[in-house]
Coordinates of C-alpha atoms in Angstrom, one line a residue:
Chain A
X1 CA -25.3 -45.8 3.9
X2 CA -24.3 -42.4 2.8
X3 CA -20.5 -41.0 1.3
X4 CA -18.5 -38.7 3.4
X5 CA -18.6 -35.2 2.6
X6 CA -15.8 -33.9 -0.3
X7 CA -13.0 -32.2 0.9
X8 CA -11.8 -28.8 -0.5
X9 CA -8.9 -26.6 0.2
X10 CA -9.0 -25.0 3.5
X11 CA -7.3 -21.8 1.4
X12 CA -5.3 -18.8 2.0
X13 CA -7.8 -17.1 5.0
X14 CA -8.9 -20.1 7.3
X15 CA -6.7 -17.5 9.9
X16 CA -10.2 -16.2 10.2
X17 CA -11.2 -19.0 12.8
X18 CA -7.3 -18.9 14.2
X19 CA -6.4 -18.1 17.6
X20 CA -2.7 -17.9 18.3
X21 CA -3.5 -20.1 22.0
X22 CA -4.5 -22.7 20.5
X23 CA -0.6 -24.2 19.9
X24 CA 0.1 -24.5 23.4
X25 CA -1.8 -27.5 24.5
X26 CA -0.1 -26.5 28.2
X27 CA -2.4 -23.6 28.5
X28 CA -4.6 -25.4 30.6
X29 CA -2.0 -25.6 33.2
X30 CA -1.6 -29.3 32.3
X31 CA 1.4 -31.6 34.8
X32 CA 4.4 -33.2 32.9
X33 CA 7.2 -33.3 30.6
X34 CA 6.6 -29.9 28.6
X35 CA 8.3 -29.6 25.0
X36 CA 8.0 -27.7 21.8
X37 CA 7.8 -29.1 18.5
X38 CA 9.0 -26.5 15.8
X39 CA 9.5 -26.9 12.1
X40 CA 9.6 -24.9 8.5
X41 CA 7.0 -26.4 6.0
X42 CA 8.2 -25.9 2.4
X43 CA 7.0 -26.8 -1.0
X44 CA 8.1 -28.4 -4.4
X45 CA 10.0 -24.9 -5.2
X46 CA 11.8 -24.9 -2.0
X47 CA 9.4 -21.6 -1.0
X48 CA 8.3 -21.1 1.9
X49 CA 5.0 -21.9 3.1
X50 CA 3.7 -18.9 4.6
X51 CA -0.2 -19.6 5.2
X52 CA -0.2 -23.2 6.2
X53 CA -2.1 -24.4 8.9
X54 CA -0.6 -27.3 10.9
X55 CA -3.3 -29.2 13.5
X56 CA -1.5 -31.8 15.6
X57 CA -3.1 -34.5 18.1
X58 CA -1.7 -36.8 20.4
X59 CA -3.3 -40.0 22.0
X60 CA -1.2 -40.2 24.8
X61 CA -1.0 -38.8 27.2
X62 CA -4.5 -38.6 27.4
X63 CA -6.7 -35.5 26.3
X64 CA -8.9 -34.3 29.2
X65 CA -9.8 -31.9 31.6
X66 CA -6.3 -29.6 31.8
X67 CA -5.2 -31.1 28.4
X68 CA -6.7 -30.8 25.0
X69 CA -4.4 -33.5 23.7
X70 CA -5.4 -31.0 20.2
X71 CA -3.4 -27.5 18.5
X72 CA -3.7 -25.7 16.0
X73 CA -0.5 -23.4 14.6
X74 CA 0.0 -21.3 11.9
X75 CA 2.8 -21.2 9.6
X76 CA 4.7 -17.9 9.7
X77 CA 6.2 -15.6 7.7
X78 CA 9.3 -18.3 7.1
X79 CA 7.1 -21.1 7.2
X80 CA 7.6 -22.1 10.7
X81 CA 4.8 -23.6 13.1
X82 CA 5.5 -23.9 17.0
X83 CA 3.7 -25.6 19.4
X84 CA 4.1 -26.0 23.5
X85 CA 2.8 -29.8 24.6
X86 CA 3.7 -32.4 27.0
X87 CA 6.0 -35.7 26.1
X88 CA 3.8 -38.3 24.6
X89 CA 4.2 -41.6 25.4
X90 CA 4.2 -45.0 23.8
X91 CA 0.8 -46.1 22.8
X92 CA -0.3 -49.4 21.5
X93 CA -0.6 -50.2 18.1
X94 CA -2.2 -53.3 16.0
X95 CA -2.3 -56.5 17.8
X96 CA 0.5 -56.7 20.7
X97 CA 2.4 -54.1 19.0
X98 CA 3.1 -50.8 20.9
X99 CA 4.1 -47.7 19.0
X100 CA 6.7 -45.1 19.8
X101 CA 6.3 -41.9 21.0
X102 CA 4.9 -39.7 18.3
X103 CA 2.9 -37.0 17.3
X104 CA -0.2 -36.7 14.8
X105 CA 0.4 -33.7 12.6
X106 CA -2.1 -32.7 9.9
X107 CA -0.8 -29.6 7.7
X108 CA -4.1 -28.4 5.5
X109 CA -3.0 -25.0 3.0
X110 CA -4.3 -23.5 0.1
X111 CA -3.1 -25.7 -2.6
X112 CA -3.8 -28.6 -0.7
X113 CA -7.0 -30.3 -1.3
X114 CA -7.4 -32.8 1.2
X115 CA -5.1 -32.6 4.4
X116 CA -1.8 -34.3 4.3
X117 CA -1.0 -36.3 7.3
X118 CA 2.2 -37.5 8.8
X119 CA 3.5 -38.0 12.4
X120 CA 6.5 -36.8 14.5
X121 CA 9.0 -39.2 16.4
X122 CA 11.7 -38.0 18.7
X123 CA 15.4 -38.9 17.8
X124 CA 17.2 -41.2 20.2
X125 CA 13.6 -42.7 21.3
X126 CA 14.8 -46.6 21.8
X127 CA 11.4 -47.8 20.5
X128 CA 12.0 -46.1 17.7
X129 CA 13.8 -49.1 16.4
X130 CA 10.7 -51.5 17.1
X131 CA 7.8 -48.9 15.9
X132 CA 5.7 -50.4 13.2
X133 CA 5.0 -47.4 11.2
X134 CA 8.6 -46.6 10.9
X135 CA 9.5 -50.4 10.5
X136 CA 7.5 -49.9 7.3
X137 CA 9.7 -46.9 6.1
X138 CA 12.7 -49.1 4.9
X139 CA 14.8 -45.9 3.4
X140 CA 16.8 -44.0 5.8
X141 CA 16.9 -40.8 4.3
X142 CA 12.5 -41.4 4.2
X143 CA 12.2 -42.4 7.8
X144 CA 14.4 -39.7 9.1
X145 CA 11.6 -37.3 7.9
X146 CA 9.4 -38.7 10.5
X147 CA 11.9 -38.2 13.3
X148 CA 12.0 -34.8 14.7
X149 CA 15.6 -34.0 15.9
X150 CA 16.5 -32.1 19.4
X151 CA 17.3 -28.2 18.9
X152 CA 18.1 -27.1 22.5
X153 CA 16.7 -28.0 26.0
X154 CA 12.9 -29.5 25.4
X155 CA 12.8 -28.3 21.9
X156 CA 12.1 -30.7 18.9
X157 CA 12.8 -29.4 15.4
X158 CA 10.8 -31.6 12.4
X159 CA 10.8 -29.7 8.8
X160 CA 7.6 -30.7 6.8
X161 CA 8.5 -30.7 3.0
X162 CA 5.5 -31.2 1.0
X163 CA 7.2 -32.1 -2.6
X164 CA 10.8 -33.2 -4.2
X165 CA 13.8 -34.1 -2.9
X166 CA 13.6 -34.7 1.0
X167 CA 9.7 -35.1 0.7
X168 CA 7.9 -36.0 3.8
X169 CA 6.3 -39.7 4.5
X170 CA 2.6 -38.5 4.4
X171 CA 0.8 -41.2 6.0
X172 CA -2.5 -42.7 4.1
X173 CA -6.1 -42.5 6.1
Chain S
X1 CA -8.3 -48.7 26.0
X2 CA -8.3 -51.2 23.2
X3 CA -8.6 -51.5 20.4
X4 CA -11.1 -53.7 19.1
X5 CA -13.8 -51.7 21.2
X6 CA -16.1 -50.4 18.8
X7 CA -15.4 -46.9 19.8
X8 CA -12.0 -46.9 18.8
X9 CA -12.5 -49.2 14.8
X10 CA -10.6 -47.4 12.0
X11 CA -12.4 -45.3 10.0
X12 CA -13.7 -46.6 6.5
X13 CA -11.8 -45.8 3.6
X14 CA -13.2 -43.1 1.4
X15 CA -15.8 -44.1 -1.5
X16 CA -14.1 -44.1 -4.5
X17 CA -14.1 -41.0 -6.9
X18 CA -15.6 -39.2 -3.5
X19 CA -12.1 -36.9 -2.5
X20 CA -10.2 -34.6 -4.8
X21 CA -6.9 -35.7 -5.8
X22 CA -4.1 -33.5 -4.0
X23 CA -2.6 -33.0 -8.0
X24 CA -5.0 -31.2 -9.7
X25 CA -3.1 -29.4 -12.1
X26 CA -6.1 -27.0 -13.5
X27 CA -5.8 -25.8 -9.2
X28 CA -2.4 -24.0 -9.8
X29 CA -2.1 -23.8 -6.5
X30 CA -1.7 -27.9 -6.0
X31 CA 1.4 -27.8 -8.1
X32 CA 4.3 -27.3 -5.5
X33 CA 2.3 -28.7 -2.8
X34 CA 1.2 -32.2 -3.3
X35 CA 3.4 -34.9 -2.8
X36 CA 4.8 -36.9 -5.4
X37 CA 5.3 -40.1 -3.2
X38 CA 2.7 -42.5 -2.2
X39 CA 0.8 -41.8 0.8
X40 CA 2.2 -45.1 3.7
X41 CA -0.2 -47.3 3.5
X42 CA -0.2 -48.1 7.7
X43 CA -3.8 -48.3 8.7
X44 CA -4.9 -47.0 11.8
X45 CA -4.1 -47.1 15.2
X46 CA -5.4 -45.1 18.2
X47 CA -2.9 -42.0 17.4
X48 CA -5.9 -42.0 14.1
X49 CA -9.4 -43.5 15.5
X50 CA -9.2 -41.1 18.5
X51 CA -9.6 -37.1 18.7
X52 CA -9.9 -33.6 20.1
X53 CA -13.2 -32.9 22.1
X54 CA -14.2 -29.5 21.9
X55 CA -16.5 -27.7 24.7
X56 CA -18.6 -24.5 24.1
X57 CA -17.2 -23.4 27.1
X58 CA -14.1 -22.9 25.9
X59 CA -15.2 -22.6 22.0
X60 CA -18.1 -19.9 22.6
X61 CA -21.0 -21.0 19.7
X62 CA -21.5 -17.6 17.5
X63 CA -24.8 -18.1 15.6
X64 CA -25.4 -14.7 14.2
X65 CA -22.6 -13.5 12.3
X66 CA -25.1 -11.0 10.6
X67 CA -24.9 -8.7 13.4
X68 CA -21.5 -7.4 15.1
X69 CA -21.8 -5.1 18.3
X70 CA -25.4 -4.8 17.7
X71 CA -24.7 -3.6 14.1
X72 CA -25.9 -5.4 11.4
X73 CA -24.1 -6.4 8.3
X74 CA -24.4 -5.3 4.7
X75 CA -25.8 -7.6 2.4
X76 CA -28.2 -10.7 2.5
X77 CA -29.0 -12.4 5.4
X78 CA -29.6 -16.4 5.5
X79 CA -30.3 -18.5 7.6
X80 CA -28.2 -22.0 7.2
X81 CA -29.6 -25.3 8.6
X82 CA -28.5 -29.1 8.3
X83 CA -27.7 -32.2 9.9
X84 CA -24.2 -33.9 10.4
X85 CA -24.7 -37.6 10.2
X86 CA -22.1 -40.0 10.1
X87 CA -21.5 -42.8 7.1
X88 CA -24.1 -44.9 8.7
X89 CA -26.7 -42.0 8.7
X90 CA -26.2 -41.6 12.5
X91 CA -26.5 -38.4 13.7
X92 CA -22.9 -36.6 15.2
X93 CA -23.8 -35.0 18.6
X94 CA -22.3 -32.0 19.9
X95 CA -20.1 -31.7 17.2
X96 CA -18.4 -28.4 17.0
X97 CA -18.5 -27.0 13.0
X98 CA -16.2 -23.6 12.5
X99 CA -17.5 -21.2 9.7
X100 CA -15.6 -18.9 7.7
X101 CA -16.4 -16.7 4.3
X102 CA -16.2 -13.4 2.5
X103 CA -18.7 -10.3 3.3
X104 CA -21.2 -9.8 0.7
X105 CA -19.1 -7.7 -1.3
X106 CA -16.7 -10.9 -1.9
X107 CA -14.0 -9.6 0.5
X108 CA -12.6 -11.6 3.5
X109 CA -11.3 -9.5 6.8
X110 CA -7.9 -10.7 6.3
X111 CA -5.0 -8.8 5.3
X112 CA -4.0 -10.8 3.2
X113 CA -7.0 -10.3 0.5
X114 CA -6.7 -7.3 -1.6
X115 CA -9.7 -7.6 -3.5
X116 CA -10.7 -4.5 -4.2
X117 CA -14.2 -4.4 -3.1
X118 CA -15.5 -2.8 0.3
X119 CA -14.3 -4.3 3.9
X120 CA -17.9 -4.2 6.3
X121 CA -16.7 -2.9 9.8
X122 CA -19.9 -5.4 11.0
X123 CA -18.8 -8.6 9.4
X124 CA -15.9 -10.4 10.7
X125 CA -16.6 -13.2 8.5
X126 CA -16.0 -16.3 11.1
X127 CA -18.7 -18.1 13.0
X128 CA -18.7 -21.6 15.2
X129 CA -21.7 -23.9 16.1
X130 CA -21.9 -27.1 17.9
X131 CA -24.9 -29.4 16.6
X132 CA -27.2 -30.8 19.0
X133 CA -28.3 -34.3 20.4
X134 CA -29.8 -35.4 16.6
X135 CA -26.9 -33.4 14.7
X136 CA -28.8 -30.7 13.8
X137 CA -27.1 -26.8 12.9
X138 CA -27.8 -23.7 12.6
X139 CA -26.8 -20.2 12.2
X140 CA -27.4 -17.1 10.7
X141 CA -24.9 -14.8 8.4
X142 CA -24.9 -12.4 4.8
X143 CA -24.7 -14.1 1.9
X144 CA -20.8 -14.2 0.9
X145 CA -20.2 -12.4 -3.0
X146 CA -17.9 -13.4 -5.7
X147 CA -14.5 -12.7 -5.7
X148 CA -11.5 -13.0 -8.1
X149 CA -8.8 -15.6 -8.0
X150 CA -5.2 -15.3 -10.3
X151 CA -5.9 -19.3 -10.9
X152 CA -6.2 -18.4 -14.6
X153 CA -7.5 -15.7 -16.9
X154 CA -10.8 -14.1 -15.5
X155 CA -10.7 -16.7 -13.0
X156 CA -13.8 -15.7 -9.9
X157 CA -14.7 -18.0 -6.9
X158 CA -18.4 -18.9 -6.3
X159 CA -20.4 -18.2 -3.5
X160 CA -19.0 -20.1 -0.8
X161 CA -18.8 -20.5 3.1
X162 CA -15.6 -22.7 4.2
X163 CA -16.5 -25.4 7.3
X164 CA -14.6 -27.2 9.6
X165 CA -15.3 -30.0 11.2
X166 CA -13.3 -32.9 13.5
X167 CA -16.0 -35.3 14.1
X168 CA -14.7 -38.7 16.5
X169 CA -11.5 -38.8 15.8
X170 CA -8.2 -37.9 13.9
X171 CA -9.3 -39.5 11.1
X172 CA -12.1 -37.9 10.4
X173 CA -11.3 -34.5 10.5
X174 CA -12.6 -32.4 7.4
X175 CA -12.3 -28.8 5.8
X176 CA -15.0 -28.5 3.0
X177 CA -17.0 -25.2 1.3
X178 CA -20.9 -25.3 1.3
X179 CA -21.8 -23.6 -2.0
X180 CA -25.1 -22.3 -3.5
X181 CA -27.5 -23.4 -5.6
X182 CA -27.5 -22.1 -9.4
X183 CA -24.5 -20.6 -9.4
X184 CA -23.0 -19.7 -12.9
X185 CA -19.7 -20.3 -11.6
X186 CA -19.3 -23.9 -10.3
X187 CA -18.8 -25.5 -13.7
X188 CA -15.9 -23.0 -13.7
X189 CA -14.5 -23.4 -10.5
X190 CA -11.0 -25.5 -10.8
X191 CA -11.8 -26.1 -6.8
X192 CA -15.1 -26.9 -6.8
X193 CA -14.5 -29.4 -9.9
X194 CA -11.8 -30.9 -8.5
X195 CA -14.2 -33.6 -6.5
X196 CA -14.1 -36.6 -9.3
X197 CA -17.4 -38.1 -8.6
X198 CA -20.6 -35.7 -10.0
X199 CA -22.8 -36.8 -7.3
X200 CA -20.1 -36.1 -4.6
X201 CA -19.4 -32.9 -6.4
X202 CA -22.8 -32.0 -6.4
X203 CA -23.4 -32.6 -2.3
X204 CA -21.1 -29.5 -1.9
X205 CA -23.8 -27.5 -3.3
X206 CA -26.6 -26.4 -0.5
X207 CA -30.4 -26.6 -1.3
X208 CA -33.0 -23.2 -0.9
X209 CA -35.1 -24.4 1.9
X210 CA -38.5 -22.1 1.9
X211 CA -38.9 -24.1 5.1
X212 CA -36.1 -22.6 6.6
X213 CA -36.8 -19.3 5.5
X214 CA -38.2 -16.7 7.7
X215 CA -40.7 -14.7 6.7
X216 CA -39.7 -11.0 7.1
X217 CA -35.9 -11.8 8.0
X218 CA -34.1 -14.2 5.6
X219 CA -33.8 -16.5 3.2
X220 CA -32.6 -20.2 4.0
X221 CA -30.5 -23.0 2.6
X222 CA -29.9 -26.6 3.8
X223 CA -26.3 -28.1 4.1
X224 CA -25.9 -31.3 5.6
X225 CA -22.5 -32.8 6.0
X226 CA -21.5 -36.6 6.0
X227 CA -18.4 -37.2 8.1
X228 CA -16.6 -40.9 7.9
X229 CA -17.9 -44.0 9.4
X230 CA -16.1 -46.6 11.7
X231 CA -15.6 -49.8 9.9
X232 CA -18.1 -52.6 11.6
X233 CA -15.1 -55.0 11.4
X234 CA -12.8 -54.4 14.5
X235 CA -9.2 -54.1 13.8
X236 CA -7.6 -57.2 14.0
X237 CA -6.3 -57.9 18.0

């Protein structure tokens, strides 16, 4: 038996191993329902955070050939990620359970040692209401930071704040 | 898929004293950007024990970063060999590991570093291997220099090269820096010492390998890297 490897900050110049394609999982020329997930990241002093780098994953629907089911976006100059990916659907949880549709989102910065993880939902989403990760977020004005919220035709806005008032759930692994 | 195949079992939970705490106030940096609530405690689920699978042919290896466009880079070369294993000491196969670090002078090629030390027109600074059947890496780059931080007063990084690495799935995604051995400035380093556990701490730090080492051409250091293990219990079903 061994002990995983220490995290450290992924810092200010991981854009180094960045490649601006890499947040539209659709590249590939994937089939089905195609959306954006956008959103500002900002910190304990309501600044913007400007060198962020958000990863997201998605079990469903299912990474292969034409669909990496995996991005990678940087933050912006106003903190904003974007990516292009399909629809997910539900996927099953713990026992009989199945989840809502949701994202994975991972956002690793300078400043932030580990990686801080929490997941995206989509507003109006009737399993929403039977999801066992949001069943667990009793506080409204907490589980509405997991729900991304629509912004147009196929776009889905979720704002990531990492400290104070309005913080994000960030999800333990 | 379910999930009680053994594929697809949560990862473990971290050892304690093993992961830096996301407030580390002597890391100025942490202050605004760690959360002050706790983390949900939800377990995993297949959104977590599953991941990305990266291909070489659409992530290119690049194991020399020493030379760019046939020109070779200022500074040290090394060679830098290990082995990903898992928890369990089994090897990770195929595992794709991203590279990044400053040239030899201690300056990245990245706008946003004004350091005020030379750029090298032959050092990008990024590299990306996969390991092979046992786990097993390699690859070849400059030594990365010093640089200065505004953390505190007189405040320099060590030597470092910054990895990336996903391994099976979402959960066991990690971003770490490989260090080097002797180095004045760990005990320093607010980064470095933010890993609780010594022995942990100390694991960052790569070993001089005269094994590795080619005669005539460079120095080399071993870094092996330990990415989670799947819990032997299934997840309840």
């Amino acid at each position: 038996m061994s002990v995983a490897t220490a995290f450290q900050t992924i810092g200010p110049y991981w854009h180094l191993i960045d490649d601006p394609a890499l947040a539209d999982l659709t590249r590939f020329g994937a089939a089905g329902e195609k959306i954006v997930l956008t959103g500002r990241v900002t910190d304990g002093a309501d600044a913007l955070v400007a060198d962020g780098c958000i990863e997201l994953w998605q079990a469903s629907p299912a990474a292969g050939d034409v669909f990496p089911g995996w991005g990678r976006c940087a933050t912006d100059a106003n903190g904003e990620f974007r990516f292009t990916t399909l629809k997910p659907g539900p996927v099953p949880g713990r026992g009989n359970a199945m989840q809502a549709p949701h994202l994975a989102l991972n956002i690793l910065a300078r400043g932030i040692l580990t990686r801080l993880y929490t997941r995206a939902y989509f507003a109006g989403e009737p399993m929403n209401d039977t999801d066992p990760l949001l069943a667990m977020v009793e506080d409204p004005v907490r589980r509405a930071t997991l729900i991304a919220q629509p912004e147009g035709e196929a776009v889905w806005r979720m704002d990531i704040r990492l400290q104070g008032d309005g913080e994000t759930v960030f999800i333990g692994l | 898929m379910t999930l009680d195949s053994p594929d697809l079992a949560p990862f473990r939970a971290p050892a304690p004293g093993s992961q830096p705490d996301n407030d580390s106030p002597s890391y100025g940096s942490t202050r605004h950007r760690h959360p002050t609530q706790p983390l949900l405690a939800f377990g995993q689920t297949i959104t977590e024990t599953t991941g990305p699978r990266f291909s070489p042919a659409h992530f290119p290896s690049m194991i020399d970063i020493s030379i760019t466009d046939g020109h070779t880079a200022m500074g040290e070369r090394i060679i830098v060999r290990g082995r990903v294993t898992d928890e369990d000491d089994r090897p990770v196969p195929h595992t794709m590991i991203e590279i990044w670090q400053a040239n030899a002078s201690g300056r990245y090629h990245h706008e946003r570093d004004q350091h005020d030390a030379p750029l090298d027109a032959h050092f990008s600074g990024a590299g990306r291997v996969f390991t092979d059947a046992d786990g097993w890496y390699q690859y070849t780059t400059i030594k990365p220099g010093a640089y200065p931080w505004r953390n505190h007063h007189n405040a320099w990084r060590p030597n470092h090269i910054h990895y990336s690495l996903f391994g099976a799935g979402f959960a066991s995604r990690l971003i770490t820096q490989m260090y080097f051995p002797g180095d004045p400035l760990l005990e320093m380093d607010p980064i470095f010492q933010t890993v609780p556990d010594i022995a942990a701490r100390n694991r960052l730090v790569s070993k001089f390998d005269i094994g590795i080492t080619q005669p005539e051409w460079a120095l080399g250091y071993r870094f092996d890297v330990v990415l989670r293990g799947r819990d032997a219990t299934p997840m309840e079903g």
